[in-house]
């Protein structure tokens, strides 16, 4: 009952708050102007991710205050701090802009401070602090890079949050079950605003929320001893898209940090697929790999090996999909 209350609060806040916030963003002139990286052609209101952040934080705070998470309350409190700080940074970026150096340093500081708090709370080795800090900062940027078409981030938050929630049930960590479900609900509520016509965008506040939520949960769950497959498999598609694109640009001698349209999901739109179709391809591959991790982790060497091979096959399909769809379009 308490879980339903927290999840429902996250969903309703994220769904209803845009009615109040979108007119404010319009008056403030918080707009996404198309550039070389954009998959849209006209200015669109951005920054609506602040309402999704409000939904996530409302659900998690309610879980903390109602005693739904009776054990590991400090873990949940630290995750709230990580998510809140990253979302605030994203909002500042949306509203007034932040230099690349300041942005990167702040993301890393949030990751290091959050991981240090988790390591101290869970009595884990301090050697994990730089690893976790880099992981959180990196995935905030991964989520930001991948937030380029309608529906992709909302669906990613929904699917990964749900998979992490299931992993919490399987590993008997209530905080993980609750946090994953709240993230899934909040991002699901954003989809009606963005999927299809793309009336509004999450903005940096939303992509920073998405990246910090997923990475923060993953780091905390890893330190708690949850199977790596539960945590890594759901984000493999996003990681493969981002880092394969980065390597390709570096190999070509291009400035990897400048705006571009070379991500796999962007090349899928260039191949003729709609935003919704591409988002479903990305989400379908994510779901396939994520469920594989849930089914094969801890099931023995044979099952784990089969799961890894299947995941690699899905990754290979995804990375090759722009060429496959382009040939089909020409034919």
mmCIF file of C-alpha atoms in Angstrom:
data_model
loop_
_atom_site.group_PDB
_atom_site.id
_atom_site.type_symbol
_atom_site.label_atom_id
_atom_site.label_comp_id
_atom_site.label_asym_id
_atom_site.label_seq_id
_atom_site.Cartn_x
_atom_site.Cartn_y
_atom_site.Cartn_z
ATOM 1 C CA UNK A 1 0.000 0.000 0.000
ATOM 2 C CA UNK A 2 2.781 2.443 0.896
ATOM 3 C CA UNK A 3 4.669 1.501 -2.261
ATOM 4 C CA UNK A 4 1.595 2.286 -4.364
ATOM 5 C CA UNK A 5 1.268 5.635 -2.551
ATOM 6 C CA UNK A 6 4.876 6.633 -3.304
ATOM 7 C CA UNK A 7 4.730 5.462 -6.914
ATOM 8 C CA UNK A 8 1.367 7.165 -7.417
ATOM 9 C CA UNK A 9 2.692 10.423 -5.976
ATOM 10 C CA UNK A 10 5.691 10.338 -8.322
ATOM 11 C CA UNK A 11 3.428 9.675 -11.311
ATOM 12 C CA UNK A 12 0.839 12.347 -10.506
ATOM 13 C CA UNK A 13 3.350 15.080 -9.690
ATOM 14 C CA UNK A 14 5.248 14.395 -12.911
ATOM 15 C CA UNK A 15 2.047 14.209 -14.957
ATOM 16 C CA UNK A 16 0.193 17.234 -13.578
ATOM 17 C CA UNK A 17 2.894 19.745 -12.658
ATOM 18 C CA UNK A 18 3.687 20.580 -16.327
ATOM 19 C CA UNK A 19 0.247 22.218 -16.595
ATOM 20 C CA UNK A 20 1.536 24.872 -14.197
ATOM 21 C CA UNK A 21 5.170 24.900 -15.209
ATOM 22 C CA UNK A 22 5.025 25.012 -19.018
ATOM 23 C CA UNK A 23 3.464 28.522 -19.155
ATOM 24 C CA UNK A 24 6.208 29.713 -16.790
ATOM 25 C CA UNK A 25 8.942 28.233 -18.992
ATOM 26 C CA UNK A 26 7.344 29.859 -22.027
ATOM 27 C CA UNK A 27 7.379 33.279 -20.352
ATOM 28 C CA UNK A 28 10.996 32.742 -19.238
ATOM 29 C CA UNK A 29 12.012 31.871 -22.797
ATOM 30 C CA UNK A 30 13.554 28.508 -21.853
ATOM 31 C CA UNK A 31 13.658 27.094 -25.375
ATOM 32 C CA UNK A 32 15.623 24.389 -27.170
ATOM 33 C CA UNK A 33 17.044 25.971 -30.331
ATOM 34 C CA UNK A 34 17.876 23.473 -33.125
ATOM 35 C CA UNK A 35 21.592 22.937 -33.819
ATOM 36 C CA UNK A 36 23.806 20.433 -35.656
ATOM 37 C CA UNK A 37 22.905 17.699 -33.170
ATOM 38 C CA UNK A 38 19.166 18.315 -33.138
ATOM 39 C CA UNK A 39 16.545 15.977 -34.556
ATOM 40 C CA UNK A 40 13.912 18.724 -34.503
ATOM 41 C CA UNK A 41 13.591 21.753 -36.755
ATOM 42 C CA UNK A 42 11.848 24.353 -34.600
ATOM 43 C CA UNK A 43 12.322 25.863 -31.159
ATOM 44 C CA UNK A 44 10.632 23.789 -28.437
ATOM 45 C CA UNK A 45 10.142 24.450 -24.730
ATOM 46 C CA UNK A 46 12.780 22.629 -22.714
ATOM 47 C CA UNK A 47 13.334 22.230 -18.983
ATOM 48 C CA UNK A 48 10.074 20.366 -18.319
ATOM 49 C CA UNK A 49 12.250 17.674 -16.770
ATOM 50 C CA UNK A 50 12.136 19.774 -13.609
ATOM 51 C CA UNK A 51 8.587 18.472 -13.108
ATOM 52 C CA UNK A 52 9.809 14.898 -13.564
ATOM 53 C CA UNK A 53 12.534 15.596 -11.018
ATOM 54 C CA UNK A 54 9.865 16.899 -8.653
ATOM 55 C CA UNK A 55 7.963 13.653 -9.154
ATOM 56 C CA UNK A 56 10.992 11.458 -8.426
ATOM 57 C CA UNK A 57 11.989 13.447 -5.362
ATOM 58 C CA UNK A 58 8.398 13.570 -4.058
ATOM 59 C CA UNK A 59 8.078 9.798 -4.337
ATOM 60 C CA UNK A 60 11.430 9.118 -2.672
ATOM 61 C CA UNK A 61 10.871 11.635 0.128
ATOM 62 C CA UNK A 62 7.468 10.087 0.788
ATOM 63 C CA UNK A 63 9.092 6.651 0.983
ATOM 64 C CA UNK A 64 11.544 8.037 3.520
ATOM 65 C CA UNK A 65 8.955 9.880 5.626
ATOM 66 C CA UNK A 66 6.370 7.091 5.708
ATOM 67 C CA UNK A 67 8.889 4.484 6.792
ATOM 68 C CA UNK A 68 8.378 2.399 3.654
ATOM 69 C CA UNK A 69 12.158 2.033 3.561
ATOM 70 C CA UNK A 70 12.793 1.034 7.165
ATOM 71 C CA UNK A 71 16.262 -0.398 6.493
ATOM 72 C CA UNK A 72 19.010 1.454 4.590
ATOM 73 C CA UNK A 73 17.247 4.792 5.044
ATOM 74 C CA UNK A 74 20.600 6.556 4.745
ATOM 75 C CA UNK A 75 21.111 4.968 1.311
ATOM 76 C CA UNK A 76 17.814 6.413 0.143
ATOM 77 C CA UNK A 77 18.674 9.816 1.635
ATOM 78 C CA UNK A 78 22.026 9.874 -0.196
ATOM 79 C CA UNK A 79 20.329 8.959 -3.484
ATOM 80 C CA UNK A 80 17.871 11.816 -2.961
ATOM 81 C CA UNK A 81 20.837 14.166 -2.480
ATOM 82 C CA UNK A 82 22.620 12.893 -5.630
ATOM 83 C CA UNK A 83 19.493 13.158 -7.767
ATOM 84 C CA UNK A 84 18.539 16.560 -6.358
ATOM 85 C CA UNK A 85 22.004 18.049 -6.854
ATOM 86 C CA UNK A 86 22.353 16.756 -10.420
ATOM 87 C CA UNK A 87 18.861 17.987 -11.333
ATOM 88 C CA UNK A 88 19.650 21.417 -9.913
ATOM 89 C CA UNK A 89 22.815 21.606 -12.013
ATOM 90 C CA UNK A 90 20.803 20.649 -15.096
ATOM 91 C CA UNK A 91 18.212 23.325 -14.334
ATOM 92 C CA UNK A 92 20.908 25.981 -14.022
ATOM 93 C CA UNK A 93 22.308 24.817 -17.362
ATOM 94 C CA UNK A 94 18.850 25.090 -18.956
ATOM 95 C CA UNK A 95 18.101 28.478 -17.456
ATOM 96 C CA UNK A 96 21.365 30.378 -17.724
ATOM 97 C CA UNK A 97 24.090 28.057 -19.047
ATOM 98 C CA UNK A 98 27.205 26.643 -17.395
ATOM 99 C CA UNK A 99 30.704 26.344 -18.877
ATOM 100 C CA UNK A 100 31.828 22.874 -19.925
ATOM 101 C CA UNK A 101 34.624 22.849 -17.351
ATOM 102 C CA UNK A 102 32.351 23.920 -14.479
ATOM 103 C CA UNK A 103 29.670 21.461 -15.547
ATOM 104 C CA UNK A 104 32.087 18.524 -15.712
ATOM 105 C CA UNK A 105 33.722 19.408 -12.394
ATOM 106 C CA UNK A 106 30.349 19.710 -10.649
ATOM 107 C CA UNK A 107 29.091 16.419 -12.086
ATOM 108 C CA UNK A 108 32.236 14.686 -10.852
ATOM 109 C CA UNK A 109 31.948 16.342 -7.432
ATOM 110 C CA UNK A 110 28.355 15.126 -7.114
ATOM 111 C CA UNK A 111 29.414 11.605 -8.081
ATOM 112 C CA UNK A 112 32.400 11.531 -5.715
ATOM 113 C CA UNK A 113 30.482 12.977 -2.761
ATOM 114 C CA UNK A 114 27.546 10.639 -3.326
ATOM 115 C CA UNK A 115 29.705 7.546 -3.679
ATOM 116 C CA UNK A 116 31.739 8.532 -0.604
ATOM 117 C CA UNK A 117 28.507 8.779 1.382
ATOM 118 C CA UNK A 118 27.353 5.399 0.119
ATOM 119 C CA UNK A 119 30.724 3.752 0.805
ATOM 120 C CA UNK A 120 30.771 5.155 4.341
ATOM 121 C CA UNK A 121 27.179 4.103 5.017
ATOM 122 C CA UNK A 122 27.697 0.590 3.640
ATOM 123 C CA UNK A 123 31.175 0.231 5.147
ATOM 124 C CA UNK A 124 32.746 -0.445 1.762
ATOM 125 C CA UNK A 125 36.292 0.238 0.574
ATOM 126 C CA UNK A 126 37.118 3.864 -0.183
ATOM 127 C CA UNK A 127 38.770 2.643 -3.381
ATOM 128 C CA UNK A 128 35.262 2.476 -4.859
ATOM 129 C CA UNK A 129 34.782 6.244 -4.452
ATOM 130 C CA UNK A 130 36.642 7.354 -7.621
ATOM 131 C CA UNK A 131 35.076 4.491 -9.585
ATOM 132 C CA UNK A 132 31.561 5.406 -8.486
ATOM 133 C CA UNK A 133 32.185 9.121 -8.910
ATOM 134 C CA UNK A 134 33.335 8.654 -12.495
ATOM 135 C CA UNK A 135 30.463 6.271 -13.217
ATOM 136 C CA UNK A 136 27.838 8.754 -12.039
ATOM 137 C CA UNK A 137 29.407 11.706 -13.870
ATOM 138 C CA UNK A 138 29.835 9.630 -17.034
ATOM 139 C CA UNK A 139 26.273 8.335 -17.130
ATOM 140 C CA UNK A 140 24.838 11.803 -16.563
ATOM 141 C CA UNK A 141 26.570 12.729 -19.813
ATOM 142 C CA UNK A 142 25.523 9.505 -21.542
ATOM 143 C CA UNK A 143 21.881 10.255 -20.735
ATOM 144 C CA UNK A 144 22.367 13.825 -21.951
ATOM 145 C CA UNK A 145 23.916 12.694 -25.249
ATOM 146 C CA UNK A 146 21.128 10.168 -25.830
ATOM 147 C CA UNK A 147 18.314 12.637 -25.131
ATOM 148 C CA UNK A 148 17.834 13.765 -28.713
ATOM 149 C CA UNK A 149 14.483 12.446 -29.961
ATOM 150 C CA UNK A 150 10.945 12.295 -28.654
ATOM 151 C CA UNK A 151 10.248 9.488 -26.206
ATOM 152 C CA UNK A 152 13.726 8.021 -25.879
ATOM 153 C CA UNK A 153 14.523 9.326 -22.374
ATOM 154 C CA UNK A 154 11.047 8.794 -20.967
ATOM 155 C CA UNK A 155 11.050 5.193 -22.145
ATOM 156 C CA UNK A 156 14.599 4.649 -20.884
ATOM 157 C CA UNK A 157 13.667 5.888 -17.419
ATOM 158 C CA UNK A 158 10.534 3.752 -17.429
ATOM 159 C CA UNK A 159 12.233 0.522 -18.540
ATOM 160 C CA UNK A 160 15.473 0.801 -16.554
ATOM 161 C CA UNK A 161 13.603 1.946 -13.458
ATOM 162 C CA UNK A 162 11.262 -1.038 -13.743
ATOM 163 C CA UNK A 163 14.147 -3.464 -14.274
ATOM 164 C CA UNK A 164 15.981 -2.059 -11.250
ATOM 165 C CA UNK A 165 12.798 -2.350 -9.211
ATOM 166 C CA UNK A 166 12.497 -6.023 -10.139
ATOM 167 C CA UNK A 167 16.159 -6.533 -9.260
ATOM 168 C CA UNK A 168 15.359 -5.081 -5.841
ATOM 169 C CA UNK A 169 12.667 -7.718 -5.356
ATOM 170 C CA UNK A 170 15.005 -10.493 -6.490
ATOM 171 C CA UNK A 171 17.855 -9.320 -4.259
ATOM 172 C CA UNK A 172 15.624 -8.435 -1.286
ATOM 173 C CA UNK A 173 16.530 -4.730 -1.142
ATOM 174 C CA UNK A 174 13.399 -2.694 -0.447
ATOM 175 C CA UNK A 175 15.126 0.632 -1.127
ATOM 176 C CA UNK A 176 16.073 -0.605 -4.603
ATOM 177 C CA UNK A 177 12.550 -1.821 -5.334
ATOM 178 C CA UNK A 178 11.079 1.509 -4.256
ATOM 179 C CA UNK A 179 13.619 3.746 -5.991
ATOM 180 C CA UNK A 180 13.381 1.901 -9.301
ATOM 181 C CA UNK A 181 9.582 1.965 -9.239
ATOM 182 C CA UNK A 182 9.454 5.690 -8.421
ATOM 183 C CA UNK A 183 11.869 6.555 -11.255
ATOM 184 C CA UNK A 184 9.863 4.389 -13.674
ATOM 185 C CA UNK A 185 6.578 6.046 -12.681
ATOM 186 C CA UNK A 186 7.874 9.606 -12.949
ATOM 187 C CA UNK A 187 9.342 9.089 -16.423
ATOM 188 C CA UNK A 188 6.247 7.206 -17.585
ATOM 189 C CA UNK A 189 4.210 10.283 -16.662
ATOM 190 C CA UNK A 190 6.419 12.481 -18.868
ATOM 191 C CA UNK A 191 5.716 10.406 -21.989
ATOM 192 C CA UNK A 192 2.254 11.877 -22.753
ATOM 193 C CA UNK A 193 3.878 15.319 -22.877
ATOM 194 C CA UNK A 194 6.737 14.314 -25.166
ATOM 195 C CA UNK A 195 5.987 11.138 -27.106
ATOM 196 C CA UNK A 196 4.662 11.672 -30.599
ATOM 197 C CA UNK A 197 4.285 15.394 -31.253
ATOM 198 C CA UNK A 198 7.117 16.342 -28.897
ATOM 199 C CA UNK A 199 5.391 19.360 -27.388
ATOM 200 C CA UNK A 200 8.108 19.811 -24.760
ATOM 201 C CA UNK A 201 11.575 18.472 -23.918
ATOM 202 C CA UNK A 202 13.109 17.300 -20.665
ATOM 203 C CA UNK A 203 16.066 19.629 -21.104
ATOM 204 C CA UNK A 204 19.335 19.204 -19.255
ATOM 205 C CA UNK A 205 17.507 19.069 -15.929
ATOM 206 C CA UNK A 206 15.665 15.979 -17.148
ATOM 207 C CA UNK A 207 18.628 14.214 -18.730
ATOM 208 C CA UNK A 208 20.788 14.936 -15.660
ATOM 209 C CA UNK A 209 17.941 13.560 -13.532
ATOM 210 C CA UNK A 210 17.802 10.424 -15.675
ATOM 211 C CA UNK A 211 21.559 9.832 -15.660
ATOM 212 C CA UNK A 212 22.047 10.514 -11.951
ATOM 213 C CA UNK A 213 19.039 8.397 -10.963
ATOM 214 C CA UNK A 214 20.165 5.341 -12.918
ATOM 215 C CA UNK A 215 23.863 5.662 -12.113
ATOM 216 C CA UNK A 216 23.257 6.501 -8.445
ATOM 217 C CA UNK A 217 20.983 3.493 -8.026
ATOM 218 C CA UNK A 218 23.471 1.251 -9.845
ATOM 219 C CA UNK A 219 26.441 2.373 -7.729
ATOM 220 C CA UNK A 220 24.479 1.949 -4.491
ATOM 221 C CA UNK A 221 23.193 -1.476 -5.531
ATOM 222 C CA UNK A 222 26.670 -2.606 -6.595
ATOM 223 C CA UNK A 223 28.087 -1.615 -3.212
ATOM 224 C CA UNK A 224 25.188 -3.517 -1.609
ATOM 225 C CA UNK A 225 26.234 -6.704 -3.408
ATOM 226 C CA UNK A 226 23.528 -6.874 -6.083
ATOM 227 C CA UNK A 227 24.463 -8.931 -9.160
ATOM 228 C CA UNK A 228 26.339 -6.834 -11.718
ATOM 229 C CA UNK A 229 24.178 -8.290 -14.503
ATOM 230 C CA UNK A 230 21.078 -6.789 -12.882
ATOM 231 C CA UNK A 231 22.674 -3.343 -12.969
ATOM 232 C CA UNK A 232 24.826 -3.305 -16.107
ATOM 233 C CA UNK A 233 22.696 -5.106 -18.679
ATOM 234 C CA UNK A 234 19.843 -2.522 -18.673
ATOM 235 C CA UNK A 235 22.246 0.291 -19.621
ATOM 236 C CA UNK A 236 24.379 -1.553 -22.180
ATOM 237 C CA UNK A 237 22.535 -0.151 -25.217
ATOM 238 C CA UNK A 238 23.003 3.450 -24.079
ATOM 239 C CA UNK A 239 26.658 2.785 -23.244
ATOM 240 C CA UNK A 240 27.333 1.037 -26.556
ATOM 241 C CA UNK A 241 25.713 3.829 -28.573
ATOM 242 C CA UNK A 242 27.585 6.588 -26.747
ATOM 243 C CA UNK A 243 31.048 5.069 -26.597
ATOM 244 C CA UNK A 244 31.017 3.552 -30.102
ATOM 245 C CA UNK A 245 30.099 7.000 -31.442
ATOM 246 C CA UNK A 246 32.825 8.641 -29.346
ATOM 247 C CA UNK A 247 35.465 6.184 -30.578
ATOM 248 C CA UNK A 248 34.376 6.603 -34.188
ATOM 249 C CA UNK A 249 34.676 10.396 -33.958
ATOM 250 C CA UNK A 250 38.078 10.223 -32.242
ATOM 251 C CA UNK A 251 39.325 7.796 -34.900
ATOM 252 C CA UNK A 252 38.275 10.233 -37.606
ATOM 253 C CA UNK A 253 40.106 13.071 -35.889
ATOM 254 C CA UNK A 254 36.876 14.957 -35.184
ATOM 255 C CA UNK A 255 36.244 17.072 -32.109
ATOM 256 C CA UNK A 256 34.318 14.521 -30.067
ATOM 257 C CA UNK A 257 32.842 17.173 -27.763
ATOM 258 C CA UNK A 258 31.153 19.250 -30.501
ATOM 259 C CA UNK A 259 27.511 18.889 -31.541
ATOM 260 C CA UNK A 260 26.868 16.127 -34.092
ATOM 261 C CA UNK A 261 24.310 13.656 -35.419
ATOM 262 C CA UNK A 262 26.328 10.453 -35.469
ATOM 263 C CA UNK A 263 24.744 8.464 -32.637
ATOM 264 C CA UNK A 264 23.125 5.201 -33.687
ATOM 265 C CA UNK A 265 19.672 6.480 -32.754
ATOM 266 C CA UNK A 266 20.226 9.646 -34.808
ATOM 267 C CA UNK A 267 21.366 7.648 -37.832
ATOM 268 C CA UNK A 268 18.209 5.552 -37.479
ATOM 269 C CA UNK A 269 16.114 8.695 -37.893
ATOM 270 C CA UNK A 270 18.251 9.594 -40.921
ATOM 271 C CA UNK A 271 17.447 6.122 -42.296
ATOM 272 C CA UNK A 272 13.779 7.055 -42.363
ATOM 273 C CA UNK A 273 12.405 5.878 -39.025
ATOM 274 C CA UNK A 274 10.202 8.194 -36.975
ATOM 275 C CA UNK A 275 11.141 9.356 -33.496
ATOM 276 C CA UNK A 276 8.667 6.930 -31.956
ATOM 277 C CA UNK A 277 9.942 4.021 -34.037
ATOM 278 C CA UNK A 278 13.560 4.727 -33.106
ATOM 279 C CA UNK A 279 12.682 5.116 -29.429
ATOM 280 C CA UNK A 280 10.921 1.751 -29.557
ATOM 281 C CA UNK A 281 13.945 0.115 -31.220
ATOM 282 C CA UNK A 282 16.261 1.473 -28.512
ATOM 283 C CA UNK A 283 13.827 0.524 -25.750
ATOM 284 C CA UNK A 284 13.145 -2.926 -27.175
ATOM 285 C CA UNK A 285 16.863 -3.720 -27.281
ATOM 286 C CA UNK A 286 17.297 -2.323 -23.760
ATOM 287 C CA UNK A 287 14.433 -4.452 -22.468
ATOM 288 C CA UNK A 288 15.729 -7.592 -24.181
ATOM 289 C CA UNK A 289 19.220 -7.197 -22.735
ATOM 290 C CA UNK A 290 17.943 -6.124 -19.317
ATOM 291 C CA UNK A 291 15.581 -9.068 -18.930
ATOM 292 C CA UNK A 292 18.422 -11.372 -19.983
ATOM 293 C CA UNK A 293 20.484 -10.050 -17.081
ATOM 294 C CA UNK A 294 17.646 -10.737 -14.662
ATOM 295 C CA UNK A 295 17.176 -14.290 -15.935
ATOM 296 C CA UNK A 296 20.796 -15.402 -16.141
ATOM 297 C CA UNK A 297 22.583 -13.709 -13.221
ATOM 298 C CA UNK A 298 23.635 -16.244 -10.623
ATOM 299 C CA UNK A 299 22.160 -19.111 -12.642
ATOM 300 C CA UNK A 300 25.471 -20.878 -13.265
ATOM 301 C CA UNK A 301 28.313 -20.458 -15.712
ATOM 302 C CA UNK A 302 26.402 -21.913 -18.644
ATOM 303 C CA UNK A 303 23.369 -19.671 -18.259
ATOM 304 C CA UNK A 304 25.517 -16.605 -17.620
ATOM 305 C CA UNK A 305 27.612 -17.322 -20.706
ATOM 306 C CA UNK A 306 24.495 -17.764 -22.826
ATOM 307 C CA UNK A 307 23.132 -14.509 -21.464
ATOM 308 C CA UNK A 308 26.324 -12.660 -22.329
ATOM 309 C CA UNK A 309 26.303 -14.070 -25.870
ATOM 310 C CA UNK A 310 22.682 -13.050 -26.348
ATOM 311 C CA UNK A 311 23.426 -9.550 -25.038
ATOM 312 C CA UNK A 312 26.366 -9.219 -27.437
ATOM 313 C CA UNK A 313 24.119 -10.312 -30.310
ATOM 314 C CA UNK A 314 21.521 -7.662 -29.412
ATOM 315 C CA UNK A 315 24.262 -5.014 -29.153
ATOM 316 C CA UNK A 316 25.632 -6.031 -32.554
ATOM 317 C CA UNK A 317 22.147 -5.817 -34.067
ATOM 318 C CA UNK A 318 21.578 -2.380 -32.570
ATOM 319 C CA UNK A 319 24.922 -0.971 -33.718
ATOM 320 C CA UNK A 320 24.326 -2.306 -37.250
ATOM 321 C CA UNK A 321 20.661 -1.283 -37.390
ATOM 322 C CA UNK A 322 21.147 2.077 -39.198
ATOM 323 C CA UNK A 323 22.728 0.302 -42.163
ATOM 324 C CA UNK A 324 20.078 -2.417 -42.089
ATOM 325 C CA UNK A 325 17.174 0.026 -42.087
ATOM 326 C CA UNK A 326 18.850 2.261 -44.657
ATOM 327 C CA UNK A 327 19.178 -0.682 -47.092
ATOM 328 C CA UNK A 328 15.540 -1.599 -46.505
ATOM 329 C CA UNK A 329 14.472 1.981 -47.237
ATOM 330 C CA UNK A 330 16.463 2.075 -50.491
ATOM 331 C CA UNK A 331 15.083 -1.286 -51.555
#
